[in-house]
Amino acid sequence: MRIKRRTFLKGSATAGGGLLASHFLSRQLETLVAQQSGSSPKEDWIPTTCWIGKQDCGMVARRIDGRVVNFYGHPDHPRNRGTLCPKGVAQIMALYDPNRVKTPLIRTNEKGIPGQWRQASWDEALTIVAQKIREVRERDPRLLVWQKGRSKAKPFYDEAFVKASGATKLTHGAFCSDAAYRASEYTIGLSGGLHPDFRYTQFVLAWGWNLTAAGGNRLCWITWPQQLIQAKERGMKLVAIDPRLRGAGHFADEWLPIRPATDLALALALCQQLIARDTIDRAYLSQYTNAPFLVGEDGFFLRHHGKELVWDMASNAPRPYDAPGIVPALEGEYLVDGRSAKPAFQLFREHVAQYTPEWAAEICGVPAEAIERLAQELGENARIGSTIVIDGIEVPYRPVAIMTYHVAQQELGFQAVRAMLLIMMLLGAIGAAGGQRIDLGPWKLHENFEKLDKIQIKDPPYNIYLKDSPYFPINSNSSAIVAKVMQNPDKYGVDYIPEVIIIHMCNPLAAFASTPDLFEGYKKFKFVVVIDAWLSTTADLFADVVLPAAVLEKYEGPAAASDQYLDATALRLPVMEPLFQSRGEIEIYLDLCEKAGILYGPGGYLDQVNKALHLSDEHRLPLDRKPTVREIFDRWAKSAGISEGVAYFEKYGVKVAGPIPPKKFYGYVTDPPFGGVRHRLYGESLLRYQRDMQQRGVDTSYWRDYTPFPTWRKPTMEESPPTYDLYLISYKLIEHKQSRSAQIPLLAELAPRAWLDINPRTARERGIQDGDEVWVESHNALTGETRRVRIVARYREGIRPDTVAIPHHFGEAVRHPWAAANGAAANSLFFTGEGYVANTSDQSFHVKVRVYK
Amino acid sequence: MARYAMVIDLDRCTGCRACMMACKVENNTPQANFWMYVFRFEEGHYPNTHIWFMPRPCMHCDNPPCAKVCPVGARYKRVDGLVATDWDRCIGCRYCEVACPYGVNYFNWKKPSKNYYLDWQAKDVQEVTGGAVPPYRNPDLDQPYGAERRRTAGGGRLKGVIEKCTFCVHRVERGQKPACVQNCPLFALHFGDLDDPNSTVSQLLRRKPSFRLLEELGTEPRVYYVGGHPPSSESHQIEEVRVRV
Ligand code: SF4
Ligand code: SF4
Ligand code: SF4
């Protein structure tokens, strides 16, 4: 097309405009399309969502003659507002990558070594897999295992397959941040890590490395930094608490380089200081937590007719906690029926008295004055007692919060995050304006608040991840534990070894720790099916059948699109026909279930899809006919009240329902407040589990962290000999995401392989120059096992001298020109099992190492 | 006539390099070429360390040394301020590359069609791409631009020519922002007309103190930085991109 002079002048006039004006939500999609269109008569635009990252950013694919030439950020999507991160842009190369798995593959050589394959038809491959499924299900459904990495969008088709097939499901959370999820679910009743109400907050602790350099709670890389920067421009103060400065990058007002794995000690010292300074929100603690509940000398609550008792200062008598008109005591010691009892808060006060700033300074390597100052600033900024009016609603205002996520994966992770939540509870900041948030969107109670309090530890036999066992009563479902159990089921009271596993978009052998354990464990599966777009390490070593998944050429969804303030939903729509012979996953499951005899009828896959998508009667899938995938989403959309059905998303991509009103958003003002529960300052059930675990004779290492209050102890790795004088930590890069990106050339060019961050002082002491290859050798403090990798050392002034760090993501796809031999995987240095998992089975990413040339 | 400029807000940049990627895909630049490059810097010594990031496109200088040395007029300054490279005319002498103090010129050492990361010749890929290399080839880049109607957009043209940031001439002439500006998740990059007092760039330059890179050389860059300081010998580059060539 010829650009006319007139167009050109018009162009220059429209460039610019108000600051950020083009990034506000106002049906920008049409404008974007109108502006760019015109080069070719055969141009069209397909709204869809990012396939790589976890926040499913909205995108628009620009197509010329059916060929996608670019992905732009969807201008109306609340999470990314017309922008994409490097992965979002680069995934265009993943789409066309000739190194994708192109056809179903069937293994022709033995397992445990790099695979040899023959190409097969879908019919042949699915028939083989379906037969295996039928065969093991008839013998014992426990023999079938299904595993997925992070589900993109709502995991309805995962759930439907697991339910219809009766498979045991393995997840990825124990290698991500699940210790934080469990701590939040147990303590507050919301599921998630920790993030601020960025709109109103004034003072944030960026705890761990997830501020600008790893996404963080529930979202990816774009939304949090956008909200962070707006808050900074408003004058919010940010303190980074991490052994490395890089996560907070440019944005930290202050950096406290804490010693790895001592976060619990610092959190406890902050609790001690807040109480000592009396900057605590007594009203919140009395009314919305179990802080006033009377605890007997045995550590359990006093109850009357099943109701917990508090000491009523008005009547000077014990009363049920919810009796009207009472004034519950938080402190003191009382005699109830001749026995002594104290409010939980009194016990907490006594418990943390030992955790002084001086004590923590020694452990954390952070000066005592800094800890005192931090506590003071937290206390001042919390403005306890204040309220603000938001949209006509008066909301308690506590503009302080913690941002934390992946750092939860440490040996004391569950209790460390619980202690962080206790800081925010003391300040009354949970669910307050400007305060602590956990889940995205409305304040929604999670079923685990009750479930994790009412776990009944069972007698053996247990399932492969030891659910309801005395090992991990609270259990995050760890594949590394599965691998340990597979190697020695008797030891753990497991009476079977599963035979068939379907591994879907997941690469446990590279993406999870510890690699050698996973290798030995996964070797025991007799039949392994991998659904993936590339040949992963796991597939290469162990798959019997590989089924090629489409990447962006498929339907997936529905995907939440909330940025935490707006309620919105999006769908992934196919941007073209599946390349090669790949297929969208839902199609794969429909055909597989049909062949395995579990598609139709009540309890079948279609029935389970209906349930998982909560389809209304009118829009339910019939149970006797295989639908198209588009039809499933059409029914879902109509059932969700979008009368145009899937066509709405084909036109607009994202449905923005609007702002979440304060009465749904802020825990204090929901009806009932906080969903009607009492937040758990005191973890009574944790003590109950501990007693039960002790009685059942499991090793101390399993029960010692089941304490009602977070309690400091030295991490196991500290028992390694002094020659292992450095801490190894790991982190993630913005250029990559799990096993979805290391092979994308545009990203591999930016970050082609792992390196070791090392403080120049530490390096020079060892004669290591910037760029030298070095050995990093890790040591297991309990077994004495050592492991080492060769890696390039890079000087960094932004890391503690006693700490080294390696980014994840590498060593994932095999035989790809851009990913093969891409270097040392941090996961092969970490250990798992006793000493290296949390009490919730969550993997620790900390180990002692030595570094030498 | 507009007077285009870019303003980069260093207070907002997280160093994510999304702008680099947007530029690469939009402009079809070959492997190892980064018309937009984002420096990640560390300054100071532990624990008084400071980290910051500096995006660096072509400066589109008002007094461009690269254009002065071009013997064939392939590199030229447009009336609206864009410094363009006419790849039909470029003879690959690389004088501009030597003359430019900012290191933003990239020479095509290889045949570009053979320098797009992967071999796109696979038959099953060609079936869907119609043989386009790279498969996301942007047709807008083939048009002539400017009143002078010269072919100055995009990259990956010929072996033996110089290419660099065009300020996304093909987008700007359509009234769009450059690809890097449009895609920055933190809205750290701004583009607009300095002659329009209401443009974002004019407003930002009024609101915040600014600097330009190597201002002392008299190149008069059209790229302004606000919210930070120029790099110095204290600025140590970390996580630099080491390209495969
Ligand atoms: S932030 Fe996450 S979801 Fe968004 S484009 Fe990047 S990878 Fe995709
Ligand atoms: S996209 Fe924006 S925030 Fe990211 S590096 Fe570029 S300028 Fe900085
Ligand atoms: S203005 Fe365009 S060509 Fe220049 S760096 Fe930005 S995206 Fe690349």
Short mmCIF file of C-alpha atoms and ligand atoms in Angstrom, two decimals, chain A residues 50-57 80 83-89 91 152 220-222 737, ligand 1:
data_model
loop_
_atom_site.label_atom_id
_atom_site.label_comp_id
_atom_site.label_asym_id
_atom_site.label_seq_id
_atom_site.Cartn_x
_atom_site.Cartn_y
_atom_site.Cartn_z
CA CYS A 50 0.02 -16.07 25.96
CA TRP A 51 0.93 -19.71 26.02
CA ILE A 52 4.17 -19.48 28.00
CA GLY A 53 3.75 -17.59 31.21
CA LYS A 54 1.49 -18.17 34.12
CA GLN A 55 -0.60 -15.06 33.92
CA ASP A 56 -2.04 -15.79 30.48
CA CYS A 57 -1.59 -12.25 29.20
CA ASN A 80 -0.81 -6.63 30.54
CA THR A 83 2.25 -5.08 26.33
CA LEU A 84 4.05 -8.41 26.53
CA CYS A 85 7.18 -9.59 28.31
CA PRO A 86 10.08 -10.93 26.22
CA LYS A 87 8.63 -14.44 26.33
CA GLY A 88 5.25 -13.25 25.17
CA VAL A 89 6.77 -11.67 22.07
CA GLN A 91 6.73 -17.29 21.43
CA LYS A 152 -2.58 -22.85 31.84
CA CYS A 220 3.79 -13.29 35.97
CA TRP A 221 6.10 -10.48 35.07
CA ILE A 222 4.01 -7.61 33.95
CA LYS A 737 9.57 -19.84 32.03
S1 SF4 C 1 4.08 -11.95 31.55
FE1 SF4 C 1 3.70 -14.14 31.47
S2 SF4 C 1 1.73 -14.36 30.51
FE2 SF4 C 1 2.45 -12.27 30.12
S3 SF4 C 1 3.46 -12.37 28.16
FE3 SF4 C 1 4.99 -12.75 29.67
S4 SF4 C 1 5.05 -14.97 29.91
FE4 SF4 C 1 3.20 -14.45 28.85
#
